């Protein structure tokens, strides 16, 4: 059965607002019953560094470079990794009410359905796009679209991009890396693994408007919806958007993962005692990177911060996991049982990251302990 959805098309939108707008619609859906299922098509007028909800900015972003070059940093309300966004990318943002019968409840199923339209759009302009779990679109081995999804406010939200062109140099510069040699390695890998419309169609580039039109048609077909077109939010949505613009620029929002474990972050800077130590690890799972900061005393987990470029549902899943791990003994068997229990009780879904992955990352951080 065909449903009527709202389509918002916004050209040259300020970078930070490209991230607050879909959040505002999702919050409005929670507050008001008359906000329709919505797809937003937009692109940024100015560059912005956008970090994932679960990331610690100081661990991921070259702050000195961003400040020196006046590139704003924003934390989005979805998971994933730090990215450089500019006018070379066209964004699609799907915001569907929680009671929508069109949208699957499982995040993995949601990706498979909602990525059909961008995949068909790439294919329609001559690029052999395919879905690659968990949340990527690839062509000939190159990633050509990054996507994130979660439950936000009163909605299920998916955002992603069609990449016309990409500023590889800026992306490499904005990332925090341990050495310039490592930066060179990232640069090589990024250029090898990321594809753009310009890469594939250099002699026959479609216009942005042509691609946008095709994308809209493909969303109508794959979701079996018809669109009512608007070019602005309603007044009550705009009021929420203004609140979020202020929030997104606040220190509290930018430092969100650190707020729940401030004491551990302070301890990290100093040696505690012979029986209490701070350990760190980085573990790559199928669904993303897990970063851990761990306080260990008397063979027990005394405090822990989980961050990374993964997506989760509910959004506070890392905090729920942290709270259950505190005071647990450093036993792999006990840790994995605790993780399996909290996954089940809290209905945690982190695509591509299992309780075993978190357990491995913890055990990795303490390898040198004994």
Short mmCIF file of C-alpha atoms in Angstrom, two decimals:
data_model
loop_
_atom_site.label_atom_id
_atom_site.label_comp_id
_atom_site.label_asym_id
_atom_site.label_seq_id
_atom_site.Cartn_x
_atom_site.Cartn_y
_atom_site.Cartn_z
CA UNK A 1 0.00 0.00 0.00
CA UNK A 2 1.35 3.42 -1.01
CA UNK A 3 1.84 5.94 1.82
CA UNK A 4 2.30 9.69 1.61
CA UNK A 5 5.60 10.96 3.01
CA UNK A 6 7.14 14.42 3.18
CA UNK A 7 10.18 15.30 1.08
CA UNK A 8 12.39 18.18 2.19
CA UNK A 9 14.96 19.38 -0.34
CA UNK A 10 17.42 21.95 0.94
CA UNK A 11 20.36 23.23 -1.09
CA UNK A 12 23.58 24.71 0.32
CA UNK A 13 22.65 24.22 3.98
CA UNK A 14 25.15 25.32 6.68
CA UNK A 15 27.32 22.33 7.62
CA UNK A 16 26.20 22.03 11.24
CA UNK A 17 22.52 22.26 10.24
CA UNK A 18 22.85 19.26 7.93
CA UNK A 19 23.28 17.26 11.16
CA UNK A 20 20.75 19.00 13.40
CA UNK A 21 17.88 18.98 10.91
CA UNK A 22 17.15 15.25 10.95
CA UNK A 23 17.64 15.17 14.73
CA UNK A 24 15.07 17.98 15.01
CA UNK A 25 12.50 16.09 12.94
CA UNK A 26 13.05 12.95 15.05
CA UNK A 27 12.57 14.90 18.30
CA UNK A 28 9.47 16.58 16.85
CA UNK A 29 8.02 13.14 16.08
CA UNK A 30 8.40 12.28 19.76
CA UNK A 31 6.66 15.49 20.88
CA UNK A 32 3.94 15.85 18.25
CA UNK A 33 1.64 13.41 16.49
CA UNK A 34 1.31 15.40 13.25
CA UNK A 35 4.93 15.19 12.03
CA UNK A 36 4.94 13.04 8.87
CA UNK A 37 7.48 10.41 7.85
CA UNK A 38 10.17 12.45 6.13
CA UNK A 39 13.09 12.16 3.74
CA UNK A 40 15.52 15.07 3.58
CA UNK A 41 17.86 15.64 0.63
CA UNK A 42 20.52 18.28 1.28
CA UNK A 43 24.19 19.17 0.98
CA UNK A 44 26.47 21.43 3.04
CA UNK A 45 27.38 24.95 1.99
CA UNK A 46 30.57 24.82 4.06
CA UNK A 47 32.89 22.05 5.31
CA UNK A 48 32.44 20.41 8.69
CA UNK A 49 34.13 17.59 10.58
CA UNK A 50 31.42 15.25 11.81
CA UNK A 51 32.18 12.68 14.53
CA UNK A 52 30.08 9.70 15.59
CA UNK A 53 27.93 9.74 18.70
CA UNK A 54 30.17 7.28 20.57
CA UNK A 55 33.53 8.85 19.68
CA UNK A 56 35.86 10.85 21.91
CA UNK A 57 36.77 13.84 19.75
CA UNK A 58 40.26 14.31 21.16
CA UNK A 59 41.06 10.66 20.32
CA UNK A 60 39.89 10.89 16.71
CA UNK A 61 40.34 14.44 15.40
CA UNK A 62 43.38 16.65 14.79
CA UNK A 63 42.03 19.54 16.85
CA UNK A 64 44.98 21.84 16.16
CA UNK A 65 44.54 21.51 12.39
CA UNK A 66 40.77 22.06 12.54
CA UNK A 67 41.08 25.14 14.74
CA UNK A 68 43.91 26.59 12.64
CA UNK A 69 41.87 26.16 9.45
CA UNK A 70 38.51 27.22 10.98
CA UNK A 71 36.85 23.87 10.26
CA UNK A 72 33.98 23.37 12.74
CA UNK A 73 33.56 20.06 14.54
CA UNK A 74 30.13 18.61 15.22
CA UNK A 75 28.94 15.45 16.96
CA UNK A 76 26.00 13.78 15.22
CA UNK A 77 23.28 11.84 17.03
CA UNK A 78 24.18 8.64 15.15
CA UNK A 79 27.13 6.28 15.47
CA UNK A 80 29.97 5.72 13.02
CA UNK A 81 33.33 7.37 12.52
CA UNK A 82 34.79 10.83 12.02
CA UNK A 83 34.28 12.15 8.50
CA UNK A 84 34.98 15.29 6.51
CA UNK A 85 31.80 16.62 4.90
CA UNK A 86 31.58 19.25 2.18
CA UNK A 87 29.68 20.27 -0.94
CA UNK A 88 31.06 17.26 -2.85
CA UNK A 89 28.52 15.03 -1.10
CA UNK A 90 24.74 14.76 -1.40
CA UNK A 91 23.02 13.65 1.82
CA UNK A 92 19.86 11.58 2.17
CA UNK A 93 18.23 11.43 5.60
CA UNK A 94 15.28 9.14 6.31
CA UNK A 95 13.24 9.87 9.46
CA UNK A 96 10.35 7.47 10.02
CA UNK A 97 7.98 7.36 12.96
CA UNK A 98 8.44 4.41 15.31
CA UNK A 99 4.99 3.09 14.38
CA UNK A 100 5.70 3.19 10.64
CA UNK A 101 4.86 -0.17 9.07
CA UNK A 102 7.28 0.53 6.23
CA UNK A 103 10.43 0.49 8.34
CA UNK A 104 11.92 -2.67 9.92
CA UNK A 105 12.68 -2.59 13.63
CA UNK A 106 16.04 -4.41 13.37
CA UNK A 107 18.85 -2.06 12.36
CA UNK A 108 20.38 -4.61 9.98
CA UNK A 109 17.04 -5.02 8.15
CA UNK A 110 16.56 -1.25 8.08
CA UNK A 111 19.88 -0.81 6.25
CA UNK A 112 19.00 -3.42 3.65
CA UNK A 113 15.67 -1.76 2.86
CA UNK A 114 16.64 1.91 2.93
CA UNK A 115 19.89 1.50 0.98
CA UNK A 116 18.03 0.09 -2.02
CA UNK A 117 17.29 3.62 -3.29
CA UNK A 118 20.87 4.98 -3.21
CA UNK A 119 22.14 1.69 -4.68
CA UNK A 120 19.62 1.93 -7.53
CA UNK A 121 20.63 5.57 -8.04
CA UNK A 122 24.29 4.69 -8.41
CA UNK A 123 23.37 1.87 -10.78
CA UNK A 124 21.14 4.25 -12.74
CA UNK A 125 24.09 6.53 -13.53
CA UNK A 126 26.33 3.63 -14.52
CA UNK A 127 28.14 2.70 -11.30
CA UNK A 128 27.92 -1.02 -10.32
CA UNK A 129 26.87 -0.41 -6.71
CA UNK A 130 26.18 -3.22 -4.23
CA UNK A 131 25.16 -3.47 -0.58
CA UNK A 132 27.96 -4.51 1.77
CA UNK A 133 26.94 -5.29 5.35
CA UNK A 134 26.80 -3.72 7.84
CA UNK A 135 26.13 -0.27 6.42
CA UNK A 136 28.16 0.41 3.29
CA UNK A 137 27.57 0.68 -0.43
CA UNK A 138 30.51 -0.47 -2.58
CA UNK A 139 31.44 -0.63 -6.25
CA UNK A 140 34.36 -2.65 -7.61
CA UNK A 141 35.78 -3.01 -4.11
CA UNK A 142 35.58 0.70 -3.27
CA UNK A 143 33.30 2.22 -0.62
CA UNK A 144 31.05 4.78 -2.31
CA UNK A 145 28.63 5.59 0.51
CA UNK A 146 28.78 5.60 4.31
CA UNK A 147 25.58 5.23 6.33
CA UNK A 148 24.40 5.34 9.92
CA UNK A 149 21.11 4.40 11.56
CA UNK A 150 19.54 4.37 15.01
CA UNK A 151 16.41 5.11 16.98
CA UNK A 152 16.39 8.85 17.79
CA UNK A 153 13.58 10.62 19.63
CA UNK A 154 10.33 9.29 18.22
CA UNK A 155 11.82 7.95 15.00
CA UNK A 156 14.03 5.47 13.28
CA UNK A 157 16.65 7.42 11.39
CA UNK A 158 19.05 6.56 8.58
CA UNK A 159 21.50 8.98 7.01
CA UNK A 160 23.98 8.50 4.19
CA UNK A 161 25.64 10.14 1.24
CA UNK A 162 26.25 9.95 -2.48
CA UNK A 163 29.83 11.04 -3.07
CA UNK A 164 30.35 13.19 -6.15
CA UNK A 165 33.90 14.19 -5.23
CA UNK A 166 36.01 13.90 -2.10
CA UNK A 167 38.74 16.06 -0.58
CA UNK A 168 41.16 13.29 0.38
CA UNK A 169 43.82 15.71 1.60
CA UNK A 170 41.49 17.40 4.08
CA UNK A 171 40.11 14.08 5.34
CA UNK A 172 43.64 12.90 6.04
CA UNK A 173 44.59 16.17 7.73
CA UNK A 174 41.61 16.24 10.10
CA UNK A 175 42.32 12.79 11.55
CA UNK A 176 44.43 12.33 14.67
CA UNK A 177 47.23 9.85 13.97
CA UNK A 178 50.23 8.63 16.01
CA UNK A 179 52.82 9.67 13.40
CA UNK A 180 53.24 11.22 9.95
CA UNK A 181 54.29 7.81 8.64
CA UNK A 182 50.96 6.44 9.81
CA UNK A 183 49.19 9.40 8.17
CA UNK A 184 50.84 8.46 4.87
CA UNK A 185 49.59 4.90 5.29
CA UNK A 186 46.04 6.13 5.94
CA UNK A 187 46.25 8.39 2.87
CA UNK A 188 47.24 5.47 0.66
CA UNK A 189 44.52 3.20 2.07
CA UNK A 190 41.83 5.88 1.81
CA UNK A 191 42.60 6.62 -1.84
CA UNK A 192 42.58 2.91 -2.65
CA UNK A 193 39.34 2.09 -0.86
CA UNK A 194 37.08 5.14 -1.31
CA UNK A 195 35.37 5.76 -4.64
CA UNK A 196 33.50 8.77 -6.00
CA UNK A 197 31.18 9.50 -8.88
CA UNK A 198 34.02 11.50 -10.44
CA UNK A 199 36.33 8.46 -10.20
CA UNK A 200 33.88 6.22 -12.02
CA UNK A 201 32.34 8.67 -14.50
CA UNK A 202 35.03 11.25 -15.18
CA UNK A 203 34.06 11.62 -18.85
CA UNK A 204 30.30 11.73 -18.33
CA UNK A 205 29.52 13.35 -14.98
CA UNK A 206 25.80 13.75 -14.22
CA UNK A 207 24.65 16.98 -12.59
CA UNK A 208 23.73 17.10 -8.93
CA UNK A 209 20.12 17.84 -9.85
CA UNK A 210 19.96 14.80 -12.17
CA UNK A 211 21.24 12.52 -9.43
CA UNK A 212 18.95 14.09 -6.83
CA UNK A 213 15.91 13.58 -9.08
CA UNK A 214 16.83 9.93 -9.65
CA UNK A 215 17.40 9.35 -5.92
CA UNK A 216 13.97 10.77 -5.06
CA UNK A 217 12.30 8.56 -7.69
CA UNK A 218 14.11 5.50 -6.32
CA UNK A 219 13.01 6.21 -2.75
CA UNK A 220 9.41 6.44 -3.99
CA UNK A 221 9.74 3.09 -5.80
CA UNK A 222 11.61 1.11 -3.15
CA UNK A 223 9.50 2.35 -0.23
CA UNK A 224 6.24 2.46 -2.21
CA UNK A 225 5.50 6.03 -1.12
CA UNK A 226 4.49 9.30 -2.76
CA UNK A 227 6.05 12.59 -1.71
CA UNK A 228 4.61 15.92 -0.65
CA UNK A 229 7.45 18.33 -1.35
CA UNK A 230 8.54 21.10 1.05
CA UNK A 231 11.63 23.26 1.28
CA UNK A 232 11.54 24.11 5.00
CA UNK A 233 10.71 22.70 8.41
CA UNK A 234 7.45 23.53 10.16
CA UNK A 235 7.61 26.28 12.80
CA UNK A 236 7.68 23.82 15.71
CA UNK A 237 10.38 21.72 14.05
CA UNK A 238 12.42 24.85 13.36
CA UNK A 239 12.20 25.84 17.04
CA UNK A 240 13.63 22.43 17.98
CA UNK A 241 16.30 22.80 15.31
CA UNK A 242 17.43 26.12 16.81
CA UNK A 243 17.68 24.46 20.24
CA UNK A 244 19.80 21.69 18.75
CA UNK A 245 22.11 24.11 16.94
CA UNK A 246 22.91 25.65 20.32
CA UNK A 247 23.29 22.21 21.93
CA UNK A 248 25.58 20.91 19.15
CA UNK A 249 28.00 23.79 19.71
CA UNK A 250 28.10 23.32 23.50
CA UNK A 251 31.01 21.74 25.36
CA UNK A 252 28.64 19.30 27.03
CA UNK A 253 27.56 17.85 23.68
CA UNK A 254 31.01 17.88 22.11
CA UNK A 255 32.48 16.10 25.14
CA UNK A 256 29.51 13.77 25.61
CA UNK A 257 31.32 10.42 26.15
CA UNK A 258 33.69 12.00 28.68
CA UNK A 259 30.92 13.36 30.90
CA UNK A 260 29.93 9.96 32.24
CA UNK A 261 33.48 9.00 33.27
CA UNK A 262 35.23 12.29 34.14
CA UNK A 263 37.17 10.81 37.05
CA UNK A 264 38.65 8.04 34.92
CA UNK A 265 39.81 10.58 32.34
CA UNK A 266 41.63 12.52 35.06
CA UNK A 267 43.22 9.34 36.44
CA UNK A 268 44.39 8.44 32.94
CA UNK A 269 46.84 11.33 33.06
CA UNK A 270 48.75 10.07 36.09
CA UNK A 271 50.17 6.84 37.48
CA UNK A 272 47.79 5.72 40.22
CA UNK A 273 49.58 3.07 42.32
CA UNK A 274 51.27 -0.28 41.97
CA UNK A 275 47.92 -2.07 42.40
CA UNK A 276 45.79 0.33 40.33
CA UNK A 277 46.54 1.03 36.67
CA UNK A 278 44.91 2.56 33.61
CA UNK A 279 44.99 0.50 30.42
CA UNK A 280 43.89 1.25 26.88
CA UNK A 281 43.13 -0.82 23.81
CA UNK A 282 41.88 -0.44 20.26
CA UNK A 283 40.10 -3.44 18.76
CA UNK A 284 38.73 -3.72 15.20
CA UNK A 285 35.52 -5.71 14.95
CA UNK A 286 33.43 -6.29 11.83
CA UNK A 287 31.04 -3.50 12.86
CA UNK A 288 33.66 -0.90 13.73
CA UNK A 289 36.48 0.16 16.02
CA UNK A 290 36.19 -0.29 19.79
CA UNK A 291 38.32 1.99 22.00
CA UNK A 292 38.63 1.16 25.70
CA UNK A 293 40.06 3.03 28.66
CA UNK A 294 40.10 0.70 31.64
CA UNK A 295 40.92 1.17 35.32
CA UNK A 296 42.06 -2.07 36.95
CA UNK A 297 42.62 -2.67 40.67
CA UNK A 298 43.02 -5.93 42.58
CA UNK A 299 42.20 -7.94 39.47
CA UNK A 300 38.86 -6.15 38.99
CA UNK A 301 37.44 -3.61 36.55
CA UNK A 302 37.00 -0.45 38.63
CA UNK A 303 36.02 1.91 35.81
CA UNK A 304 35.73 1.80 32.03
CA UNK A 305 35.01 4.06 29.04
CA UNK A 306 33.81 2.53 25.78
CA UNK A 307 33.99 4.64 22.63
CA UNK A 308 34.37 3.99 18.92
CA UNK A 309 32.97 4.34 15.42
CA UNK A 310 30.17 1.80 15.75
CA UNK A 311 26.39 2.28 15.70
CA UNK A 312 24.16 1.04 18.50
CA UNK A 313 20.58 0.70 19.60
CA UNK A 314 19.74 1.94 22.13
CA UNK A 315 22.10 4.89 21.71
CA UNK A 316 23.29 4.64 25.32
CA UNK A 317 24.36 1.01 24.87
CA UNK A 318 28.04 1.73 25.71
CA UNK A 319 27.03 3.26 29.05
CA UNK A 320 24.72 0.32 29.81
CA UNK A 321 27.60 -2.07 29.13
CA UNK A 322 30.07 -0.01 31.18
CA UNK A 323 27.79 0.02 34.22
CA UNK A 324 27.51 -3.77 34.21
CA UNK A 325 31.26 -4.33 33.81
CA UNK A 326 32.31 -2.20 36.80
CA UNK A 327 33.48 -4.40 39.71
CA UNK A 328 33.61 -7.49 37.50
CA UNK A 329 36.70 -9.72 37.95
CA UNK A 330 39.16 -9.91 35.07
CA UNK A 331 37.90 -13.30 33.99
CA UNK A 332 37.13 -13.73 30.31
CA UNK A 333 34.37 -16.22 31.16
CA UNK A 334 32.71 -13.86 33.67
CA UNK A 335 33.06 -10.86 31.36
CA UNK A 336 31.46 -12.55 28.37
CA UNK A 337 28.58 -13.90 30.50
CA UNK A 338 27.97 -10.39 31.83
CA UNK A 339 28.02 -8.95 28.32
CA UNK A 340 25.64 -11.59 26.97
CA UNK A 341 23.25 -10.88 29.83
CA UNK A 342 23.24 -7.10 29.35
CA UNK A 343 22.81 -7.50 25.56
CA UNK A 344 19.74 -9.65 26.21
CA UNK A 345 18.21 -7.67 29.08
CA UNK A 346 18.66 -4.26 27.43
CA UNK A 347 17.90 -5.54 23.90
CA UNK A 348 21.19 -4.12 22.67
CA UNK A 349 21.88 -4.26 18.95
CA UNK A 350 25.31 -3.19 17.70
CA UNK A 351 25.59 -4.42 14.10
CA UNK A 352 28.85 -6.30 13.59
CA UNK A 353 29.92 -6.15 17.27
CA UNK A 354 29.10 -9.04 19.60
CA UNK A 355 29.65 -9.58 23.33
CA UNK A 356 32.69 -11.63 22.33
CA UNK A 357 34.18 -8.58 20.57
CA UNK A 358 33.90 -6.43 23.69
CA UNK A 359 35.36 -9.26 25.77
CA UNK A 360 38.32 -9.58 23.38
CA UNK A 361 38.95 -5.84 23.52
CA UNK A 362 39.03 -5.94 27.34
CA UNK A 363 41.38 -8.91 27.46
CA UNK A 364 43.59 -7.23 24.85
CA UNK A 365 43.94 -4.15 27.06
CA UNK A 366 45.25 -6.21 30.01
CA UNK A 367 47.57 -8.57 28.11
CA UNK A 368 50.65 -7.04 29.70
CA UNK A 369 49.14 -6.93 33.17
CA UNK A 370 50.46 -10.25 34.42
#
